[in-house]
Coordinates of C-alpha atoms in Angstrom, one line a residue:
X235 CA 60.9 58.9 39.6
X236 CA 57.5 57.2 39.7
X237 CA 58.1 54.0 41.9
X238 CA 55.2 52.9 44.0
X239 CA 54.0 50.0 46.2
X240 CA 50.7 48.8 47.6
X241 CA 50.2 47.0 50.9
X242 CA 47.6 45.9 53.5
X243 CA 48.0 46.4 57.2
X244 CA 48.7 43.4 59.5
X245 CA 49.4 43.1 63.2
X246 CA 51.7 40.5 64.7
X247 CA 54.2 39.9 67.5
X248 CA 57.3 41.7 66.3
X249 CA 60.7 40.5 67.5
X250 CA 63.7 42.8 67.9
X251 CA 66.7 40.9 68.9
X252 CA 69.8 39.1 67.6
X253 CA 70.1 37.9 64.0
X254 CA 70.9 34.3 65.0
X255 CA 68.4 31.6 63.8
X256 CA 67.5 30.7 67.4
X257 CA 67.5 34.3 68.8
X258 CA 63.8 33.9 69.7
X259 CA 64.8 31.4 72.3
X260 CA 67.1 34.0 74.1
X261 CA 65.0 35.4 77.0
X262 CA 66.8 38.8 76.8
X263 CA 66.1 39.1 73.1
X264 CA 62.6 37.8 73.5
X265 CA 61.9 40.5 76.1
X266 CA 62.0 43.1 73.3
X267 CA 59.0 41.7 71.4
X268 CA 55.9 43.9 71.0
X269 CA 52.6 43.7 69.1
X270 CA 53.3 45.9 66.0
X271 CA 51.2 47.0 63.0
X272 CA 53.0 46.9 59.7
X273 CA 52.4 46.8 55.9
X274 CA 52.5 43.6 53.8
X275 CA 53.3 44.7 50.3
X276 CA 51.2 43.2 47.5
X277 CA 52.8 44.9 44.6
X278 CA 55.7 47.2 43.7
X279 CA 57.0 49.0 40.7
X280 CA 60.2 50.8 39.5
X281 CA 63.2 51.0 41.8
X282 CA 61.4 49.1 44.6
X283 CA 61.8 45.9 42.4
X284 CA 65.5 46.5 41.5
X285 CA 66.8 47.6 44.9
X286 CA 68.6 45.1 47.2
X287 CA 66.5 46.1 50.2
X288 CA 63.3 44.0 50.6
X289 CA 61.2 46.5 52.5
X290 CA 60.7 49.9 53.8
X291 CA 60.8 50.9 57.5
X292 CA 59.3 54.3 58.3
X293 CA 61.4 56.3 60.8
X294 CA 59.3 59.5 60.9
X295 CA 58.4 61.3 64.2
X296 CA 55.0 59.4 64.3
X297 CA 53.2 57.4 67.0
X298 CA 53.0 54.3 64.7
X299 CA 56.8 53.9 64.1
X300 CA 58.8 51.1 65.7
X301 CA 61.0 53.3 67.8
X302 CA 58.0 55.1 69.3
X303 CA 56.1 51.9 69.9
X304 CA 59.1 50.3 71.6
X305 CA 59.5 53.3 73.8
X306 CA 55.8 53.4 74.7
X307 CA 55.9 49.7 75.6
X308 CA 58.9 50.4 77.9
X309 CA 61.2 48.2 75.8
X310 CA 63.8 51.0 75.2
X311 CA 64.8 53.7 77.6
X312 CA 65.1 56.7 75.3
X313 CA 63.1 57.8 72.3
X314 CA 66.1 57.8 70.0
X315 CA 67.7 55.8 67.2
X316 CA 71.0 55.8 65.4
X317 CA 71.8 54.5 61.9
X318 CA 75.4 53.7 61.2
X319 CA 76.4 52.8 57.7
X320 CA 79.5 51.2 56.3
X321 CA 80.6 50.3 52.8
X322 CA 80.1 46.7 51.9
X323 CA 82.0 45.4 48.9
X324 CA 79.9 42.3 48.4
X325 CA 76.1 42.3 48.0
X326 CA 73.4 39.9 46.9
X327 CA 69.6 39.5 47.1
X328 CA 70.2 37.4 50.2
X329 CA 71.3 40.5 52.0
X330 CA 74.3 42.5 53.1
X331 CA 75.5 43.6 56.6
X332 CA 76.4 47.1 55.8
X333 CA 75.4 48.9 58.9
X334 CA 73.5 48.9 62.2
X335 CA 70.3 50.4 63.5
X336 CA 70.3 51.0 67.3
X337 CA 67.2 52.0 69.1
X338 CA 66.8 53.5 72.6
X339 CA 70.4 54.3 73.3
X340 CA 74.0 54.0 72.1
X341 CA 76.2 50.9 71.6
X342 CA 79.7 52.3 72.0
X343 CA 81.2 49.0 70.9
X344 CA 80.3 50.1 67.3
X345 CA 82.1 53.5 67.5
X346 CA 85.6 54.5 66.7
X347 CA 84.9 58.1 67.8
X348 CA 82.3 59.9 70.1
X349 CA 78.7 59.9 69.0
X350 CA 77.5 63.2 67.4
X351 CA 73.8 64.1 67.9
X352 CA 71.5 66.1 65.7
X353 CA 68.6 67.9 67.3
X354 CA 65.2 67.2 65.8
X355 CA 63.5 70.6 65.1
X356 CA 60.0 69.2 64.8
X357 CA 57.8 66.9 66.9
X358 CA 55.5 65.4 64.2
X359 CA 56.1 64.3 60.6
X360 CA 59.6 63.9 59.2
X361 CA 62.6 64.2 61.4
X362 CA 64.2 67.5 60.5
X363 CA 67.8 68.5 61.2
X364 CA 70.0 71.3 59.9
X365 CA 73.2 70.1 58.2
X366 CA 76.0 72.5 58.3
X367 CA 78.8 70.3 56.9
X368 CA 79.0 66.9 55.3
X369 CA 82.3 65.0 55.2
X370 CA 82.5 62.3 52.5
X371 CA 86.2 61.5 52.8
X372 CA 89.3 62.7 54.7
X373 CA 91.0 65.8 53.3
X374 CA 87.9 67.0 51.6
X375 CA 87.9 67.5 47.8
X376 CA 85.7 68.7 45.0
X377 CA 84.0 65.5 44.1
X378 CA 81.9 62.9 45.9
X379 CA 83.6 60.1 43.8
X380 CA 85.8 57.9 46.0
X381 CA 89.6 58.3 45.7
X382 CA 91.3 55.5 43.7
X383 CA 92.8 52.9 46.1

């Protein structure tokens, strides 16, 4: 597709906590802060300009990723993460709340069914899992297009 971006590396105190404006004042949320190296983009092309997301977060099996750094710093118990998506009907450049990223464990308050795990088959590089089935909607079908409501 040809999209690209350029960035320089920076290091700062990275905060993982609630999304409230004063979350930094919460001592529990503040306890998850770590020094973290990240990229500050200086230019981008193609779909990186058009997309609603305003950044990229690497989740590879690499020592420099946020999940690994949080685990190494003793901030999360388990070296694991979960990404849960949901459909959001309204979106804007200001953002959208269409899912949750959980690191270090499971938050069962977010589930309507038991968690299903996929075993990572490699220890470095991209996370690699084998997908046997993918369910896009109830009762299956021949198309990925959503049913008319």
